[in-house]
Tab-separated table of C-alpha atoms and ligand atoms in Angstrom:
chain	number	residue	atom	x	y	z
A	1	UNK	CA	81.013	177.740	156.537
A	2	UNK	CA	77.428	177.659	155.305
A	3	UNK	CA	74.589	178.780	157.555
A	4	UNK	CA	71.305	176.998	158.084
A	5	UNK	CA	70.147	173.435	158.375
A	6	UNK	CA	72.196	170.611	156.916
A	7	UNK	CA	71.057	167.410	155.231
A	8	UNK	CA	72.626	164.023	154.501
A	9	UNK	CA	71.466	161.062	152.465
A	10	UNK	CA	73.573	158.037	153.368
A	11	UNK	CA	73.181	154.973	151.174
A	12	UNK	CA	74.393	151.452	151.786
A	13	UNK	CA	74.480	150.236	148.201
A	14	UNK	CA	72.131	147.307	147.626
A	15	UNK	CA	71.777	146.957	151.406
A	16	UNK	CA	68.128	145.791	151.297
A	17	UNK	CA	67.283	142.162	150.738
A	18	UNK	CA	64.953	139.222	151.237
A	19	UNK	CA	64.885	136.619	154.010
A	20	UNK	CA	67.825	134.187	153.813
A	21	UNK	CA	67.242	130.516	154.722
A	22	UNK	CA	70.729	130.329	156.265
A	23	UNK	CA	69.842	133.265	158.580
A	24	UNK	CA	66.669	131.634	159.946
A	25	UNK	CA	64.538	133.729	157.654
A	26	UNK	CA	66.122	137.057	158.546
A	27	UNK	CA	67.449	139.409	155.907
A	28	UNK	CA	71.146	140.294	156.014
A	29	UNK	CA	70.197	143.759	157.287
A	30	UNK	CA	68.161	142.195	160.104
A	31	UNK	CA	70.897	139.706	160.983
A	32	UNK	CA	73.710	142.282	161.002
A	33	UNK	CA	74.778	144.010	164.213
A	34	UNK	CA	73.821	147.640	163.519
A	35	UNK	CA	73.648	149.763	166.682
A	36	UNK	CA	73.909	153.080	164.825
A	37	UNK	CA	71.191	152.288	162.287
A	38	UNK	CA	68.985	150.952	165.066
A	39	UNK	CA	69.369	154.162	167.061
A	40	UNK	CA	68.545	156.209	163.955
A	41	UNK	CA	65.399	154.107	163.456
A	42	UNK	CA	64.407	154.115	167.150
A	43	UNK	CA	64.736	157.874	167.625
A	44	UNK	CA	63.797	158.889	164.103
A	45	UNK	CA	61.092	158.504	161.440
A	46	UNK	CA	60.951	155.285	159.424
A	47	UNK	CA	59.288	153.852	156.354
A	48	UNK	CA	59.793	151.837	153.199
A	49	UNK	CA	60.747	153.371	149.859
A	50	UNK	CA	60.313	152.249	146.292
A	51	UNK	CA	63.442	153.763	144.733
A	52	UNK	CA	61.782	154.173	141.318
A	53	UNK	CA	58.308	152.678	141.555
A	54	UNK	CA	56.843	149.502	143.057
A	55	UNK	CA	58.388	146.356	141.660
A	56	UNK	CA	60.927	148.037	139.395
A	57	UNK	CA	64.468	146.722	140.019
A	58	UNK	CA	66.527	149.913	140.071
A	59	UNK	CA	70.072	150.357	138.827
A	60	UNK	CA	72.386	152.335	141.066
A	61	UNK	CA	72.383	155.202	138.577
A	62	UNK	CA	68.612	155.459	138.044
A	63	UNK	CA	67.978	155.019	141.770
A	64	UNK	CA	70.368	157.778	142.831
A	65	UNK	CA	68.828	159.986	140.149
A	66	UNK	CA	65.328	159.364	141.522
A	67	UNK	CA	66.354	159.789	145.173
A	68	UNK	CA	67.831	163.178	144.274
A	69	UNK	CA	64.493	164.100	142.698
A	70	UNK	CA	65.235	163.740	138.977
A	71	UNK	CA	62.803	161.486	137.124
A	72	UNK	CA	64.913	158.747	135.489
A	73	UNK	CA	62.145	158.006	132.994
A	74	UNK	CA	62.559	161.561	131.720
A	75	UNK	CA	66.271	162.137	132.099
A	76	UNK	CA	68.069	158.801	131.890
A	77	UNK	CA	70.075	158.368	128.681
A	78	UNK	CA	71.899	155.105	129.418
A	79	UNK	CA	74.856	154.365	131.646
A	80	UNK	CA	77.566	155.346	129.188
A	81	UNK	CA	77.397	159.102	129.813
A	82	UNK	CA	77.637	158.649	133.623
A	83	UNK	CA	80.570	156.257	133.391
A	84	UNK	CA	82.352	158.605	130.971
A	85	UNK	CA	81.709	161.690	133.078
A	86	UNK	CA	82.767	159.756	136.173
A	87	UNK	CA	86.231	159.117	134.695
A	88	UNK	CA	86.540	162.720	133.622
A	89	UNK	CA	85.503	162.683	129.953
A	90	UNK	CA	83.323	165.626	129.022
A	91	UNK	CA	80.265	164.238	127.198
A	92	UNK	CA	78.993	166.894	124.783
A	93	UNK	CA	75.694	167.116	122.903
A	94	UNK	CA	76.002	164.847	119.843
A	95	UNK	CA	78.521	162.501	121.524
A	96	UNK	CA	77.665	158.856	122.104
A	97	UNK	CA	79.142	157.384	125.305
A	98	UNK	CA	79.591	153.728	126.322
A	99	UNK	CA	80.709	151.742	129.316
A	100	UNK	CA	83.279	149.141	128.337
A	101	UNK	CA	84.620	145.980	129.887
A	102	UNK	CA	88.140	144.828	129.276
A	103	UNK	CA	87.479	141.197	128.387
A	104	UNK	CA	89.220	138.057	127.181
A	105	UNK	CA	88.376	136.649	123.756
A	106	UNK	CA	89.630	133.774	121.660
A	107	UNK	CA	88.729	134.551	118.089
A	108	UNK	CA	85.245	135.977	118.574
A	109	UNK	CA	84.414	133.852	121.620
A	110	UNK	CA	84.213	135.685	124.915
A	111	UNK	CA	86.165	133.586	127.433
A	112	UNK	CA	85.904	136.030	130.351
A	113	UNK	CA	83.835	139.230	130.328
A	114	UNK	CA	86.065	140.851	132.951
A	115	UNK	CA	89.493	139.620	131.854
A	116	UNK	CA	89.946	137.823	135.167
A	117	UNK	CA	88.806	140.982	136.987
A	118	UNK	CA	92.000	142.698	135.864
A	119	UNK	CA	93.126	145.322	138.375
A	120	UNK	CA	96.472	146.546	137.070
A	121	UNK	CA	97.742	147.656	133.689
A	122	UNK	CA	94.455	148.909	132.279
A	123	UNK	CA	95.810	152.457	132.134
A	124	UNK	CA	98.618	151.238	129.819
A	125	UNK	CA	96.125	149.277	127.716
A	126	UNK	CA	93.832	152.300	127.474
A	127	UNK	CA	96.744	154.554	126.525
A	128	UNK	CA	97.693	152.162	123.715
A	129	UNK	CA	94.146	152.185	122.372
A	130	UNK	CA	93.953	155.969	122.600
A	131	UNK	CA	97.285	156.361	120.802
A	132	UNK	CA	96.735	153.841	118.022
A	133	UNK	CA	93.028	154.380	117.414
A	134	UNK	CA	92.542	158.128	117.829
A	135	UNK	CA	89.984	158.398	115.036
A	136	UNK	CA	87.789	156.260	112.790
A	137	UNK	CA	86.440	157.943	109.641
A	138	UNK	CA	85.515	161.462	110.820
A	139	UNK	CA	84.824	160.382	114.403
A	140	UNK	CA	87.145	161.114	117.304
A	141	UNK	CA	87.716	158.222	119.747
A	142	UNK	CA	88.085	159.046	123.445
A	143	UNK	CA	88.882	156.081	125.679
A	144	UNK	CA	89.682	156.152	129.409
A	145	UNK	CA	90.115	153.398	132.000
A	146	UNK	CA	87.838	153.302	135.036
A	147	UNK	CA	88.095	151.006	138.082
A	148	UNK	CA	89.160	147.364	137.698
A	149	UNK	CA	88.053	145.921	134.325
A	150	UNK	CA	85.877	148.911	133.456
A	151	UNK	CA	86.465	151.707	130.986
A	152	UNK	CA	84.561	154.412	129.166
A	153	UNK	CA	84.386	155.197	125.455
A	154	UNK	CA	83.084	158.343	123.787
A	155	UNK	CA	82.526	158.713	120.032
A	156	UNK	CA	82.575	162.346	118.939
A	157	UNK	CA	81.694	163.430	115.432
A	158	UNK	CA	78.856	164.377	113.103
A	159	UNK	CA	75.740	162.261	112.608
A	160	UNK	CA	75.967	159.722	115.452
A	161	UNK	CA	73.163	157.899	117.286
A	162	UNK	CA	72.847	155.861	120.492
A	163	UNK	CA	70.146	153.687	118.915
A	164	UNK	CA	72.398	150.715	118.232
A	165	UNK	CA	72.576	147.187	119.618
A	166	UNK	CA	75.185	145.914	122.074
A	167	UNK	CA	78.573	144.389	121.269
A	168	UNK	CA	78.907	142.781	124.710
A	169	UNK	CA	76.918	139.504	124.672
A	170	UNK	CA	76.639	139.631	128.511
A	171	UNK	CA	77.187	135.836	128.635
A	172	UNK	CA	80.437	133.872	128.687
A	173	UNK	CA	81.399	131.293	126.038
A	174	UNK	CA	79.487	132.943	123.222
A	175	UNK	CA	80.801	135.169	120.437
A	176	UNK	CA	80.713	138.919	120.887
A	177	UNK	CA	78.222	140.644	118.656
A	178	UNK	CA	78.302	143.045	115.754
A	179	UNK	CA	76.505	146.240	116.675
A	180	UNK	CA	73.566	147.061	114.399
A	181	UNK	CA	71.018	149.877	114.207
A	182	UNK	CA	68.131	149.265	116.607
A	183	UNK	CA	64.905	148.358	114.893
A	184	UNK	CA	62.933	151.550	114.299
A	185	UNK	CA	65.886	153.840	115.059
A	186	UNK	CA	64.823	157.447	114.513
A	187	UNK	CA	67.838	158.316	112.380
A	188	UNK	CA	68.738	155.117	110.545
A	189	UNK	CA	71.718	156.621	108.691
A	190	UNK	CA	73.225	157.874	111.966
A	191	UNK	CA	72.624	154.517	113.663
A	192	UNK	CA	74.250	152.658	110.743
A	193	UNK	CA	77.268	154.934	110.859
A	194	UNK	CA	77.641	154.613	114.643
A	195	UNK	CA	77.340	150.812	114.544
A	196	UNK	CA	79.940	150.635	111.747
A	197	UNK	CA	82.393	152.816	113.672
A	198	UNK	CA	81.812	150.935	116.908
A	199	UNK	CA	82.453	147.564	115.222
A	200	UNK	CA	85.628	148.932	113.669
A	201	UNK	CA	86.697	150.258	117.084
A	202	UNK	CA	86.232	146.830	118.685
A	203	UNK	CA	88.227	145.144	115.910
A	204	UNK	CA	91.095	147.648	116.066
A	205	UNK	CA	91.064	147.535	119.842
A	206	UNK	CA	91.552	143.754	119.751
A	207	UNK	CA	94.499	144.181	117.328
A	208	UNK	CA	96.135	146.745	119.610
A	209	UNK	CA	95.672	144.704	122.779
A	210	UNK	CA	96.320	141.129	121.628
A	211	UNK	CA	100.123	141.315	121.918
A	212	UNK	CA	100.425	144.237	124.280
A	213	UNK	CA	103.222	143.705	126.881
A	214	UNK	CA	100.660	143.848	129.715
A	215	UNK	CA	98.828	140.911	128.146
A	216	UNK	CA	101.981	138.958	127.355
A	217	UNK	CA	102.856	139.197	131.019
A	218	UNK	CA	99.340	138.147	132.051
A	219	UNK	CA	99.520	135.078	129.809
A	220	UNK	CA	102.891	134.129	131.286
A	221	UNK	CA	101.372	134.321	134.764
A	222	UNK	CA	98.449	132.176	133.621
A	223	UNK	CA	96.012	135.106	133.852
A	224	UNK	CA	93.342	136.012	131.312
A	225	UNK	CA	94.652	138.624	128.848
A	226	UNK	CA	92.569	141.805	128.552
A	227	UNK	CA	92.672	141.580	124.772
A	228	UNK	CA	89.506	143.440	123.842
A	229	UNK	CA	87.221	146.197	125.117
A	230	UNK	CA	83.521	145.401	124.767
A	231	UNK	CA	81.263	148.490	124.726
A	232	UNK	CA	77.703	148.529	126.069
A	233	UNK	CA	75.107	150.912	127.463
A	234	UNK	CA	75.224	153.475	124.633
A	235	UNK	CA	73.900	156.833	125.727
A	236	UNK	CA	73.909	160.507	124.838
A	237	UNK	CA	74.680	163.652	126.828
A	238	UNK	CA	72.438	164.267	129.795
A	239	UNK	CA	70.960	167.687	130.459
A	240	UNK	CA	70.131	168.034	134.154
A	241	UNK	CA	69.484	171.149	136.222
A	242	UNK	CA	72.138	171.460	138.920
A	243	UNK	CA	71.156	170.367	142.401
A	244	UNK	CA	71.988	173.833	143.719
A	245	UNK	CA	69.706	175.536	141.193
A	246	UNK	CA	66.961	173.014	141.889
A	247	UNK	CA	66.950	173.084	145.710
A	248	UNK	CA	69.183	175.984	146.735
A	249	UNK	CA	71.535	173.541	148.436
A	250	UNK	CA	75.294	173.753	148.066
A	251	UNK	CA	75.882	170.040	147.669
A	252	UNK	CA	78.654	167.439	147.760
A	253	UNK	CA	78.778	163.770	146.806
A	254	UNK	CA	81.032	161.152	148.389
A	255	UNK	CA	80.636	157.851	146.544
A	256	UNK	CA	82.849	155.031	145.383
A	257	UNK	CA	81.422	154.148	141.976
A	258	UNK	CA	82.266	156.130	138.844
A	259	UNK	CA	78.740	155.619	137.537
A	260	UNK	CA	77.171	157.512	140.447
A	261	UNK	CA	80.053	159.982	140.615
A	262	UNK	CA	79.255	160.880	137.000
A	263	UNK	CA	75.686	161.684	138.024
A	264	UNK	CA	77.032	163.978	140.754
A	265	UNK	CA	79.139	165.782	138.191
A	266	UNK	CA	76.134	166.247	135.892
A	267	UNK	CA	74.270	167.739	138.871
A	268	UNK	CA	77.202	170.067	139.536
A	269	UNK	CA	77.727	168.661	143.017
A	270	UNK	CA	81.241	168.797	144.476
A	271	UNK	CA	82.384	165.227	143.960
A	272	UNK	CA	84.873	164.420	146.706
A	273	UNK	CA	87.308	161.516	146.400
A	274	UNK	CA	88.326	159.869	149.657
A	275	UNK	CA	91.684	158.209	150.248
A	276	UNK	CA	91.002	154.610	151.255
A	277	UNK	CA	87.511	154.481	149.711
A	278	UNK	CA	88.111	151.507	147.440
A	279	UNK	CA	84.580	150.558	146.436
A	280	UNK	CA	85.382	147.085	147.752
A	281	UNK	CA	84.951	145.042	150.890
A	282	UNK	CA	88.194	146.542	152.231
A	283	UNK	CA	87.000	150.139	151.999
A	284	UNK	CA	87.861	152.575	154.798
A	285	UNK	CA	84.394	153.416	156.123
A	286	UNK	CA	85.725	155.769	158.792
A	287	UNK	CA	87.582	157.803	156.176
A	288	UNK	CA	84.285	158.109	154.294
A	289	UNK	CA	82.418	159.173	157.441
A	290	UNK	CA	85.094	161.751	158.279
A	291	UNK	CA	84.890	163.105	154.737
A	292	UNK	CA	81.121	163.550	155.168
A	293	UNK	CA	81.641	165.485	158.414
A	294	UNK	CA	84.296	167.646	156.745
A	295	UNK	CA	82.139	168.272	153.667
A	296	UNK	CA	79.270	169.518	155.846
A	297	UNK	CA	81.517	172.330	157.056
A	298	UNK	CA	81.079	174.122	153.766
A	299	UNK	CA	78.112	172.364	152.134
A	300	UNK	CA	74.391	172.257	152.972
A	301	UNK	CA	73.872	168.734	151.714
A	302	UNK	CA	75.946	165.591	151.221
A	303	UNK	CA	75.012	162.355	149.492
A	304	UNK	CA	77.247	159.446	150.482
A	305	UNK	CA	77.303	155.833	149.320
A	306	UNK	CA	79.258	152.815	150.500
A	307	UNK	CA	79.342	150.197	147.769
A	308	UNK	CA	80.326	147.043	149.685
A	309	UNK	CA	76.885	145.592	150.664
A	310	UNK	CA	75.922	145.329	146.985
A	311	UNK	CA	78.960	143.137	146.291
A	312	UNK	CA	77.966	140.501	148.852
A	313	UNK	CA	74.474	140.484	147.370
A	314	UNK	CA	75.759	139.957	143.823
A	315	UNK	CA	78.036	137.169	145.067
A	316	UNK	CA	75.160	135.515	146.936
A	317	UNK	CA	77.351	135.630	150.040
A	318	UNK	CA	75.212	136.530	153.074
A	319	UNK	CA	78.150	136.622	155.500
A	320	UNK	CA	80.085	138.990	153.261
A	321	UNK	CA	77.029	141.202	152.929
A	322	UNK	CA	76.492	141.270	156.702
A	323	UNK	CA	80.097	142.371	157.239
A	324	UNK	CA	79.663	145.129	154.662
A	325	UNK	CA	76.441	146.321	156.322
A	326	UNK	CA	78.287	146.464	159.649
A	327	UNK	CA	80.889	148.668	157.940
A	328	UNK	CA	78.138	151.055	156.853
A	329	UNK	CA	76.926	151.047	160.451
A	330	UNK	CA	80.356	152.011	161.791
A	331	UNK	CA	80.418	154.967	159.401
A	332	UNK	CA	76.990	156.038	160.662
A	333	UNK	CA	78.169	155.620	164.261
A	334	UNK	CA	80.901	158.142	163.579
A	335	UNK	CA	78.370	160.595	162.142
A	336	UNK	CA	76.088	160.187	165.172
A	337	UNK	CA	78.987	161.122	167.465
A	338	UNK	CA	80.330	163.964	165.359
A	339	UNK	CA	77.450	166.117	164.109
A	340	UNK	CA	75.073	168.660	165.637
A	341	UNK	CA	71.731	166.896	165.255
A	342	UNK	CA	69.701	169.968	166.233
A	343	UNK	CA	70.809	171.420	162.940
A	344	UNK	CA	71.305	168.284	160.808
A	345	UNK	CA	68.922	165.722	159.305
A	346	UNK	CA	70.093	162.395	157.896
A	347	UNK	CA	68.198	159.883	155.813
A	348	UNK	CA	69.613	156.366	155.625
A	349	UNK	CA	68.573	153.793	153.052
A	350	UNK	CA	69.661	151.478	150.266
A	351	UNK	CA	69.456	152.456	146.611
A	352	UNK	CA	67.825	149.062	145.883
A	353	UNK	CA	67.717	145.540	147.264
A	354	UNK	CA	70.391	143.080	146.144
A	355	UNK	CA	69.089	139.842	147.719
A	356	UNK	CA	71.673	137.078	148.097
A	357	UNK	CA	69.037	134.650	146.778
A	358	UNK	CA	68.797	136.562	143.477
A	359	UNK	CA	72.402	137.757	143.183
A	360	UNK	CA	71.116	140.824	141.383
A	361	UNK	CA	68.937	143.855	142.087
A	362	UNK	CA	65.288	143.190	142.880
A	363	UNK	CA	62.269	145.476	142.765
A	364	UNK	CA	61.505	145.158	146.494
A	365	UNK	CA	61.049	148.287	148.592
A	366	UNK	CA	63.969	149.344	150.813
A	367	UNK	CA	63.843	150.507	154.449
A	368	UNK	CA	64.369	154.212	155.176
A	369	UNK	CA	64.935	156.183	158.362
A	370	UNK	CA	65.278	159.927	158.978
A	371	UNK	CA	67.045	161.148	162.126
A	372	UNK	CA	67.861	164.495	163.686
A	373	UNK	CA	66.449	167.941	163.031
A	374	UNK	CA	62.746	168.014	162.112
A	375	UNK	CA	62.001	164.310	162.515
A	376	UNK	CA	59.102	162.793	164.476
A	377	UNK	CA	59.643	159.478	166.250
A	378	UNK	CA	57.433	156.467	165.656
A	379	UNK	CA	57.245	153.028	167.255
A	380	UNK	CA	59.945	151.434	165.087
A	381	UNK	CA	62.692	150.019	167.308
A	382	UNK	CA	65.303	148.954	164.786
A	383	UNK	CA	66.395	149.375	161.176
A	384	UNK	CA	65.321	146.614	158.820
A	385	UNK	CA	62.900	145.614	156.098
A	386	UNK	CA	60.038	144.465	158.295
A	387	UNK	CA	60.626	146.814	161.243
A	388	UNK	CA	60.521	149.957	159.094
A	389	UNK	CA	57.309	148.908	157.346
A	390	UNK	CA	55.236	150.289	160.247
A	391	UNK	CA	57.018	153.654	160.371
A	392	UNK	CA	55.518	157.141	160.255
A	393	UNK	CA	56.881	158.090	156.836
A	394	UNK	CA	54.903	155.331	155.164
A	395	UNK	CA	55.868	154.270	151.692
A	396	UNK	CA	57.209	157.057	149.469
A	397	UNK	CA	58.988	156.753	146.149
A	398	UNK	CA	62.587	157.830	145.662
A	399	UNK	CA	61.423	160.948	143.798
A	400	UNK	CA	59.635	162.164	146.971
A	401	UNK	CA	62.594	161.867	149.335
A	402	UNK	CA	64.184	165.286	148.737
A	403	UNK	CA	60.864	167.017	149.516
A	404	UNK	CA	60.539	165.060	152.768
A	405	UNK	CA	64.119	165.887	153.709
A	406	UNK	CA	63.809	169.589	152.807
A	407	UNK	CA	60.688	169.830	154.967
A	408	UNK	CA	62.531	168.368	157.964
A	409	UNK	CA	65.459	170.691	157.301
A	410	UNK	CA	63.048	173.650	157.365
A	411	UNK	CA	63.960	174.496	153.796
A	412	UNK	CA	60.727	173.535	152.008
A	413	UNK	CA	58.786	176.277	150.273
A	414	UNK	CA	55.137	176.746	151.113
A	415	UNK	CA	52.778	175.769	148.290
A	416	UNK	CA	49.899	178.260	148.259
A	417	UNK	CA	49.125	181.210	150.552
B	501	ZN	ZN1	73.324	150.340	143.841
B	502	ZN	ZN1	74.518	146.085	142.116
């Protein structure tokens, strides 16, 4: 049991948006039925936040970094290290880490970048790669599956560089690429070596997977074989001060995405996995809410994220996004009932907008609301993009949120005499 004021940041991933024509010009957040969020907004302090800075479409990783007070422009080293850390690979100084997609290729042509969104068998495929391609030249290969079609790759050895171009073409029906040193790479010899090893890895990986039993079975069922792993997002080890050292908060993270979980591990937060938290539309939001309540028993601070709203945004499916937002609201409803709000402050927000009209992240500001201990009410009556714009918090950036929260929690340090 920790003493003192508690804090929560609760994020509906990609929950912000733009007006949808099919919702009479409302956003999905405005159209959704959200009694808990509306109470938080009505009784609490609202505003709009630029997760990174105005107009910059944030990734989930860079946004969470900024919201926790770590400048992504200073500390971000690509997604690879977070994905790798999130699946439990230690990324050491000198390592180069990648995210990978299991994909389907014919010859060099990428037929499906996600191998039909393969869900099962990737652990066997990854084990085969790890067993048959343990090393290339003097570089150790570490390969682990992540959720669905995702995986992580770490190259470990002397003289490597992250300054290389992508293998994944990011488009279907085009050939995958040969990695090359980036133009103007600082260490050209290291970049050449890394690109050579990466290209060899991709080739060997294809040879291992092409006739793997998992893929033979997929072909028989008429499914896309996962016959290659395409690396992207090269990055090097991240060096971040722990959240506890930075703020004096014993902290936990409850999130569904390996990428953000990896950030939590770099920050030395207790990363708690929740049974039933799938990262999908079917996630158990009450299990997540209960895990937050339980974590606050012995932590000062919890960051939680429910992924589902982002999925509806990426699919351009407003109804799906509304249902996901209502899930987030049910989780918040449980928190409102369960916690001592004289001693607890919560901030609710999205890590970025994922408008259904764009089907990707946009650089629009997201609504925020603080509720509980230390907050001052304003005239905002409900939680949404336009309602929160008139709130008392105004328009901070993600990097300023922890200071605002610490002040409400009574844990901010005085600056000056
Ligand atoms: Zn996100
Ligand atoms: Zn997204």
